[in-house]
Amino acid sequence: MRRRALITGITGQDGSYLAEFLLEQGYEVVGMLRRSSTVNFERIAHIQDRLRLVTGDLLDEVSMINVLRENRPTEVYNLAAQSFVQTSWSQPVLTGETTALGVTRMLDAIRVVDPEIRFYQASSSEMFGKVQEVPQRETTPFYPRSPYGVAKVYGHWITVNYRESYGLHASSGISFNHESVPPATPVVVRRDGCVDIVPIGEAARSSAEPLEVWDGDGWTPVTARSTYWHEGESVSLRARGAAIECTPEHVVILASGERPAEAVRAGDRLRLSPRPEPALVGPEGLARARGGGGDAGRRGPLEGAEAPGQVFSVERRPYRGWMCDLETESGRFAAGVGLVVVHNSPRRGLEFVTRKISHGVARIVAGLDRHLALGNLEAQRDWGYAADYVRAMWLMLQQDQPSDYVMATGRTHSVRDFCELAFGHVGLEWRDHVIVDERYIRPAEVDVLVGDPSRAEAILGWRREVGLPELVAMMVDADLRLVRGEEAVRG
C-alpha cells in the first residue's frame, strides 16, 4: 500500500521541495490550502497534476479533522505559518494564531482522528534569538526576539507536550535559514486583439477566456486568476498621479527596487507604467482608469510615464471584502490609477533576504535596477539548501522513536558575505550596488545563528550536499533565467 503524506504550506519553498522528494519516494501527496488565500501555484506547477490539493485552515480545527478523515495520511508535515519575521511585528496576533495555535489544532486533530499518524513540525532557528550558546543545539535554551520566534517556540513545545502526553510520533526539526488588490481596481487587458480597461474583478471572473494584461513593459499572458474573501487590513498608497489599494504583503515595484506595500513610506517613488501603444479603449474603460478602485479614483487621470509617482500618503485600515489577483508569465501586472506596477508573487519569496539579493543581482545585471536596498548587513545566519533539509524532515518520521533535531550547516555567514558571493558570481562588486535602508532593520535583531547538526548526522545519517557558494550560484542563476525570460516575453 502506498504511503500518503499531508503537507500544509505545500505552495511554499520547503513545501514544494518536500512534495517533489516524497513523490520520488513513491508517496501519494496531499497538499492543504487555505480556501480564503490567494494561492500561487508557481512552485508546484510542474508537479501539480501528481498532487491532491484539498482545502483546510490552521485557524479551524474542524476543517483539519475533516481533511484527516477524508484523506487518511500516514504522515503529516506542518510547514504552514506566517513565516515572514518582519510582518510578525505588524501582525503579532495573526502570527500567534497561525504559527503557534495552528500547531495545537493540527496535533489535536491527529489525536482525535488517528493517533498513529506521524507528525513533523517545522521549528525555526529564530527560536534561539538572543543566543545562549554557540553553536545552538537541541538542548540550547530558547530566547526568541520577534513575535514569529515566540510563536515558533510555542509550536515547538506543544509538539513535545503532545508527544509526551498522548504518545504521538511527533518530531520537530529546528531548521536554520535555508499578495492582491480590491475587485474595482482597474487593469489594462487585451482580448482577441482588443484593448480595454476593466476592473480586475471582471478580469479574474472568467478563467476559460484567454487574456493578456499590461505589466508596465508589454503584454503578458494571464496564467491563473483568483478571487477570495479577505478580512484583515489593506494598504492604500496615494501618490502624485497614481493610487492603488492592496493587501499589506502585496509586492509593489518602486523606481529603486521593490518591497511589500506595508513597507512603502511617504517619499518613496512608485514605478508607474507607460500606457500601451495607441489602441481602442472605450470611454467606459477610460473612466474606470480615471476613477475606479476605491481610493484609487480620488486623484488624477491615467497619466502613465509622465507621472512622477512620489508617494504622499500611506494608510493602513480594516478591510472586509473580496480581493482579486492575477498570476502572469512575467510575474507582475500594472493596476490602479496611474498604472502602478505590482508583483504577482523561484521558490523563496522576495520578502526573504537571500532571494531578495539573488533577484536584485539579476535585475542589476539586466540593467533594470542600479541599487539593492537591504537592512542589517552584519546579521549572521547559518544558510543551507532547502532540498537538503526536506530529506532530514522525512528521515525524522522514519525513526522508531520521535525526537527533535537541529538541521543546519554548522557554519555562519553574514548578509554581507551573501552579497559578496552573489554579486561576485556575475563579476560585480557588491559595494557599488548595495545600500542600507533603516526601514529593513528589525526592532530587535537576533544574534549569531549557527546550528550544530551533529545529532541529526549521527542518528538520522543526514548529510548536506550543497554548500553556500553553490547555493548562492544556483539562486542567482535561477533568477538570471527568470529575469531574462521576463525580458523575452516583453520582446
XYZ file of C-alpha atoms in Angstrom:
491
model
C 0.000 0.000 0.000
C 1.397 3.404 -0.982
C 2.135 5.742 1.886
C 0.237 9.012 1.907
C 1.574 12.309 3.240
C -0.274 15.537 4.005
C 1.726 18.766 3.625
C 0.481 22.095 4.943
C 2.184 25.025 3.258
C 2.769 22.973 0.109
C 2.981 26.041 -2.149
C 5.904 27.474 -0.155
C 9.582 26.919 -0.778
C 10.057 23.976 1.595
C 6.631 22.531 0.805
C 7.397 22.339 -2.914
C 10.776 20.682 -2.368
C 9.244 18.226 0.103
C 6.421 17.349 -2.297
C 8.968 16.610 -5.043
C 11.006 14.446 -2.695
C 8.033 12.448 -1.392
C 6.749 11.801 -4.910
C 10.188 10.419 -5.771
C 9.857 8.111 -2.745
C 6.570 6.746 -4.116
C 4.194 8.620 -1.802
C 0.730 9.892 -2.552
C 0.995 13.576 -1.679
C -1.918 15.657 -0.397
C -1.461 19.416 -0.106
C -3.623 21.500 2.219
C -4.521 25.010 1.043
C -6.478 27.757 2.746
C -9.762 28.393 0.949
C -9.502 32.138 1.538
C -5.913 32.636 0.444
C -4.524 33.914 -2.829
C -2.811 30.715 -3.908
C 0.321 30.945 -6.029
C 0.965 27.550 -7.649
C 4.209 28.633 -9.311
C 6.464 26.473 -7.129
C 4.401 23.299 -7.640
C 3.111 23.892 -11.184
C 5.472 21.256 -12.618
C 4.080 18.540 -10.294
C 0.552 19.813 -9.698
C -1.058 17.061 -11.779
C 0.519 14.481 -9.422
C -0.809 16.081 -6.243
C -4.153 16.027 -4.479
C -4.946 19.542 -3.271
C -7.553 19.987 -0.541
C -8.828 22.938 1.487
C -8.261 23.379 5.193
C -7.264 26.100 7.621
C -4.926 26.085 10.616
C -7.339 28.544 12.245
C -10.174 25.982 12.086
C -9.652 22.623 13.823
C -12.857 21.149 12.378
C -11.556 21.659 8.855
C -8.337 19.814 9.759
C -10.260 16.937 11.316
C -12.226 16.654 8.075
C -9.053 16.742 5.959
C -7.504 13.956 8.035
C -10.642 11.792 7.973
C -11.184 12.196 4.240
C -7.559 11.631 3.192
C -6.171 9.313 5.901
C -2.487 10.275 5.674
C 0.202 8.216 7.400
C 2.438 11.284 7.799
C 1.692 14.987 8.291
C 4.280 17.687 7.619
C 3.220 21.033 9.109
C 5.107 23.699 7.154
C 2.365 26.342 7.012
C 2.905 29.518 9.018
C 3.007 33.275 8.858
C 6.726 32.971 8.180
C 7.927 36.498 7.420
C 9.672 37.756 10.573
C 9.249 41.454 9.766
C 5.494 41.019 9.222
C 5.149 39.359 12.634
C 5.818 42.742 14.246
C 2.856 44.342 12.483
C 0.589 41.265 12.777
C 1.564 39.599 16.077
C -1.903 38.225 16.869
C -2.347 36.616 13.444
C 1.185 35.226 13.698
C 0.307 33.654 17.039
C -2.999 32.227 15.810
C -1.377 30.596 12.770
C 2.194 29.803 13.720
C 1.524 28.869 17.365
C -2.085 27.799 17.944
C -2.343 26.323 14.446
C 0.116 23.625 15.549
C -2.089 22.766 18.526
C -5.154 22.452 16.313
C -3.365 20.084 13.935
C -1.943 17.951 16.762
C -5.340 17.717 18.420
C -6.967 16.770 15.115
C -4.422 13.933 14.789
C -5.165 12.820 18.350
C -8.886 12.685 17.567
C -8.757 11.088 14.109
C -5.761 8.724 14.205
C -3.012 8.883 16.862
C -0.854 6.602 14.686
C -0.263 9.424 12.175
C 3.359 10.596 12.322
C 3.749 14.381 12.639
C 6.556 16.761 11.681
C 6.629 20.337 12.993
C 8.772 22.922 11.216
C 10.525 24.709 14.057
C 12.940 27.559 13.390
C 16.349 28.875 14.374
C 14.541 32.162 15.162
C 13.549 30.475 18.451
C 17.133 30.897 19.681
C 17.083 34.676 19.076
C 19.372 36.126 21.742
C 21.536 33.057 21.697
C 22.632 31.449 24.947
C 25.430 29.375 23.409
C 27.268 29.000 20.113
C 26.632 26.820 18.216
C 22.993 26.133 19.001
C 21.901 22.556 19.524
C 18.744 20.704 20.604
C 19.386 21.478 24.295
C 20.134 25.205 23.860
C 17.632 27.401 25.777
C 15.320 29.487 23.613
C 15.282 33.301 23.769
C 13.134 34.497 20.824
C 13.451 38.102 19.642
C 10.339 38.518 17.473
C 6.646 37.598 17.622
C 7.415 34.994 14.936
C 10.138 33.445 17.096
C 7.846 33.422 20.151
C 5.095 31.706 18.134
C 7.568 29.103 16.886
C 8.662 28.365 20.466
C 5.040 27.658 21.385
C 4.617 25.402 18.351
C 7.778 23.534 19.268
C 6.860 22.926 22.911
C 3.248 21.966 22.197
C 4.653 19.314 19.847
C 6.822 17.994 22.676
C 3.821 18.147 25.033
C 1.543 16.092 22.759
C 4.353 13.598 22.167
C 4.849 13.056 25.885
C 1.199 13.331 26.955
C -0.529 11.303 24.223
C 2.274 9.142 22.855
C 2.142 10.718 19.388
C 5.020 10.174 16.977
C 5.605 13.944 16.791
C 9.006 15.408 15.910
C 10.313 18.934 15.455
C 13.019 19.944 13.028
C 14.795 23.144 14.055
C 15.852 24.397 10.644
C 18.220 27.264 10.147
C 17.775 29.749 7.334
C 17.642 27.861 4.287
C -0.364 39.250 -2.443
C -3.793 41.031 -4.016
C -5.996 44.076 -4.840
C -9.714 45.004 -4.491
C -12.006 43.949 -7.373
C -12.729 47.526 -8.558
C -9.043 48.245 -9.248
C -8.560 48.975 -12.970
C -6.183 46.919 -15.125
C -5.416 47.110 -18.845
C -6.259 43.886 -20.681
C -6.138 42.585 -24.242
C -8.636 40.006 -25.533
C -8.704 38.869 -29.155
C -6.532 41.834 -30.091
C -8.854 44.387 -28.466
C -7.568 46.539 -25.605
C -9.781 47.633 -22.719
C -9.505 48.924 -19.161
C -11.608 46.799 -16.823
C -11.906 46.183 -13.070
C -9.597 43.360 -12.015
C -12.641 41.589 -10.569
C -14.072 41.306 -14.072
C -10.736 40.080 -15.458
C -10.495 37.453 -12.703
C -14.002 36.020 -13.192
C -13.637 34.042 -16.413
C -10.764 31.562 -16.178
C -11.538 29.913 -19.526
C -11.107 33.044 -21.640
C -7.545 33.700 -22.960
C -6.380 37.007 -21.554
C -3.309 39.228 -21.583
C -2.615 42.058 -19.161
C -0.309 45.060 -19.422
C 2.636 44.676 -16.997
C 4.350 48.008 -17.490
C 6.696 46.914 -20.272
C 4.494 44.811 -22.522
C 1.642 42.335 -22.758
C 1.954 39.206 -20.632
C -0.397 36.168 -20.621
C -2.507 35.613 -17.524
C -1.815 32.065 -16.301
C -4.128 31.971 -13.262
C -6.826 34.130 -11.661
C -8.167 34.129 -8.139
C -10.831 35.868 -6.091
C -11.101 35.370 -2.329
C -12.713 36.854 0.755
C -10.305 38.943 2.827
C -10.891 40.019 6.408
C -7.947 41.956 7.784
C -6.169 45.056 6.607
C -5.442 46.795 3.342
C -2.839 49.395 2.455
C -3.854 52.446 0.414
C -0.970 54.120 -1.421
C -1.664 57.582 -2.829
C 0.981 59.207 -4.964
C 1.323 62.037 -7.415
C -0.532 60.837 -10.491
C -1.235 57.358 -9.093
C -3.056 55.414 -6.393
C -3.628 51.774 -5.511
C -5.087 49.740 -2.654
C -3.838 46.207 -1.912
C -3.096 43.723 0.845
C -0.118 44.638 3.079
C 2.060 41.804 1.711
C 1.474 42.580 -1.958
C 4.825 43.473 -3.522
C 4.896 46.915 -5.124
C 7.635 47.846 -7.584
C 9.327 51.165 -6.841
C 11.595 53.281 -9.014
C 14.545 51.980 -6.944
C 13.513 48.371 -6.335
C 10.567 46.563 -4.769
C 9.015 45.897 -1.372
C 5.732 44.844 0.256
C 3.104 47.596 0.282
C 3.252 47.709 4.085
C 6.937 48.763 3.882
C 6.323 51.663 1.469
C 6.708 55.098 3.054
C 5.801 58.642 2.099
C 8.504 59.988 -0.176
C 9.097 56.666 -1.942
C 8.514 56.702 -5.687
C 6.279 54.106 -7.271
C 7.238 52.702 -10.629
C 4.487 53.844 -12.991
C 3.769 52.242 -16.324
C 3.515 53.961 -19.679
C 0.254 53.277 -21.454
C 0.182 50.597 -24.146
C 0.639 51.646 -27.745
C -2.408 53.597 -29.025
C -5.379 51.268 -29.214
C -9.134 51.364 -28.993
C -10.193 51.937 -25.390
C -13.831 52.803 -24.909
C -14.941 55.783 -22.818
C -16.272 53.467 -20.105
C -12.888 51.822 -19.678
C -11.084 55.156 -19.618
C -13.494 56.406 -16.959
C -12.621 53.388 -14.811
C -8.927 54.166 -15.055
C -9.608 57.746 -14.032
C -11.984 56.974 -11.223
C -12.163 53.270 -10.278
C -10.915 51.259 -7.356
C -11.875 52.974 -4.094
C -9.145 55.452 -3.149
C -7.562 54.703 -6.495
C -10.148 57.012 -8.063
C -9.682 60.091 -5.950
C -6.644 61.545 -7.614
C -5.742 62.318 -11.189
C -6.127 60.664 -14.585
C -4.194 57.786 -16.086
C -1.001 59.767 -16.590
C 1.467 56.969 -17.370
C 5.201 57.565 -17.577
C 4.877 61.355 -17.115
C 3.572 60.945 -13.535
C 6.460 61.020 -11.031
C 4.711 58.600 -8.654
C 6.015 60.112 -5.416
C 4.015 58.689 -2.505
C 2.405 61.292 -0.249
C 0.030 59.074 1.769
C 0.216 55.500 3.126
C -2.851 54.373 5.050
C -3.492 51.006 6.717
C -7.110 50.327 7.503
C -9.521 47.472 8.215
C -10.744 45.666 5.104
C -13.593 43.209 4.778
C -14.485 42.184 1.257
C -13.332 40.446 -1.906
C -9.769 40.590 -3.190
C -8.518 39.574 -6.631
C -5.176 38.563 -8.098
C -3.789 37.693 -11.496
C -0.845 35.334 -11.976
C 1.127 36.232 -15.087
C 4.065 34.860 -17.050
C 6.153 37.957 -16.332
C 5.359 37.848 -12.608
C 3.680 41.270 -12.446
C 0.932 43.497 -13.819
C 0.028 47.181 -13.811
C -3.032 48.213 -11.793
C -4.791 51.190 -10.284
C -4.847 54.799 -11.321
C -1.532 55.709 -12.970
C -0.852 52.007 -13.628
C 1.271 51.136 -10.592
C 3.459 48.105 -11.374
C 2.995 45.304 -8.803
C 4.116 41.685 -8.434
C 2.081 38.546 -8.508
C 4.050 36.703 -6.198
C 11.549 30.999 -7.864
C 10.889 29.290 -4.745
C 11.913 31.521 -1.900
C 9.701 34.596 -1.813
C 11.150 38.025 -2.493
C 10.460 39.132 1.084
C 13.295 36.856 2.284
C 16.712 38.493 2.222
C 18.526 35.682 0.373
C 16.037 35.696 -2.510
C 15.891 39.467 -2.453
C 19.665 39.542 -3.010
C 19.746 36.937 -5.811
C 16.817 38.555 -7.608
C 18.297 42.012 -7.122
C 21.582 40.870 -8.670
C 19.716 39.507 -11.690
C 17.821 42.769 -12.191
C 21.030 44.794 -11.922
C 22.761 42.548 -14.490
C 19.777 43.055 -16.809
C 20.049 46.829 -16.424
C 16.640 47.102 -14.738
C 17.968 48.399 -11.399
C 21.168 50.075 -10.197
C 20.930 49.513 -6.452
C 19.675 46.959 -3.933
C 18.325 48.198 -0.584
C 18.940 45.900 2.404
C 18.825 46.074 6.198
C 21.481 44.849 8.637
C 24.446 43.576 6.597
C 26.170 42.225 9.701
C 23.350 39.802 10.645
C 24.855 36.317 10.894
C 22.946 33.278 9.662
C 23.505 29.581 9.003
C 22.213 29.119 5.437
C 21.629 25.755 3.784
C 19.877 24.283 0.768
C 16.152 23.587 1.260
C 16.266 20.371 -0.804
C 18.861 19.004 1.640
C 16.668 19.910 4.604
C 13.484 18.214 3.394
C 15.370 14.906 3.361
C 16.020 15.412 7.076
C 12.303 16.094 7.664
C 11.424 12.783 6.056
C 14.161 10.883 7.896
C 12.754 12.058 11.244
C 9.412 10.389 10.573
C 11.106 7.124 9.573
C 12.656 6.650 13.039
C 11.194 4.257 15.586
C 11.166 6.972 18.240
C 10.161 10.605 17.707
C 12.559 13.345 18.718
C 13.784 16.837 17.853
C 16.749 17.642 15.646
C 18.728 20.685 14.531
C 19.110 20.977 10.758
C 21.999 23.285 9.931
C 25.339 23.533 8.159
C 27.323 24.359 11.294
C 28.803 27.406 9.563
C 27.718 31.015 9.811
C 27.849 33.788 7.236
C 26.736 37.407 7.249
C 24.323 39.080 4.855
C 27.420 40.931 3.632
C 29.063 37.554 2.793
C 25.948 36.509 0.881
C 26.047 39.762 -1.104
C 29.734 39.280 -1.907
C 29.106 35.766 -3.218
C 26.007 36.742 -5.202
C 27.484 39.804 -6.899
C 30.839 38.072 -7.333
C 29.127 35.246 -9.215
C 28.306 37.710 -12.016
C 31.566 39.656 -11.806
C 30.221 42.693 -9.929
C 31.471 44.485 -6.824
C 28.657 44.413 -4.254
C 29.711 47.708 -2.633
C 28.858 49.515 -5.867
C 25.220 48.446 -5.684
C 24.118 47.649 -2.101
C 22.680 50.419 0.071
C 21.497 50.104 3.679
C 17.900 51.174 4.330
C 16.992 51.507 8.019
C 13.385 50.541 7.257
C 14.591 46.951 6.857
C 16.290 46.894 10.267
C 14.355 44.737 12.740
C 13.198 46.330 16.025
C 15.113 43.554 17.843
C 17.772 41.720 15.848
C 18.817 38.155 16.673
C 22.413 37.331 17.474
C 24.698 34.939 15.627
C 22.678 31.932 14.499
C 24.733 28.821 13.762
C 23.450 25.326 14.357
C 25.110 22.098 15.449
C 23.741 19.312 13.191
C 25.834 16.534 14.763
C 22.850 14.754 16.345
C 20.933 14.644 13.047
C 24.069 13.405 11.303
C 24.691 10.677 13.905
C 21.127 9.362 14.368
C 19.454 10.121 11.035
C 22.517 9.626 8.866
C 21.754 13.022 7.322
C 24.350 14.715 5.151
C 24.206 18.025 3.309
C 25.165 18.029 -0.335
C 25.196 21.743 -1.255
C 27.423 24.389 0.353
C 26.740 28.134 0.490
C 28.795 29.151 -2.582
C 26.994 26.521 -4.661
C 23.632 27.543 -3.196
C 24.192 31.233 -3.972
C 25.269 30.402 -7.523
C 22.146 28.277 -8.015
C 19.878 31.048 -6.746
C 21.485 33.779 -8.846
C 21.461 31.598 -11.974
C 17.765 30.793 -11.432
C 16.895 34.477 -11.086
C 19.003 35.381 -14.118
C 16.939 32.896 -16.137
C 13.731 34.296 -14.653
C 14.570 37.927 -15.439
C 15.821 37.089 -18.939
C 12.608 35.157 -19.562
C 10.591 38.170 -18.467
C 12.577 40.363 -20.847
C 11.985 37.912 -23.699
C 8.239 37.925 -23.002
C 8.226 41.718 -23.196
C 10.052 41.460 -26.535
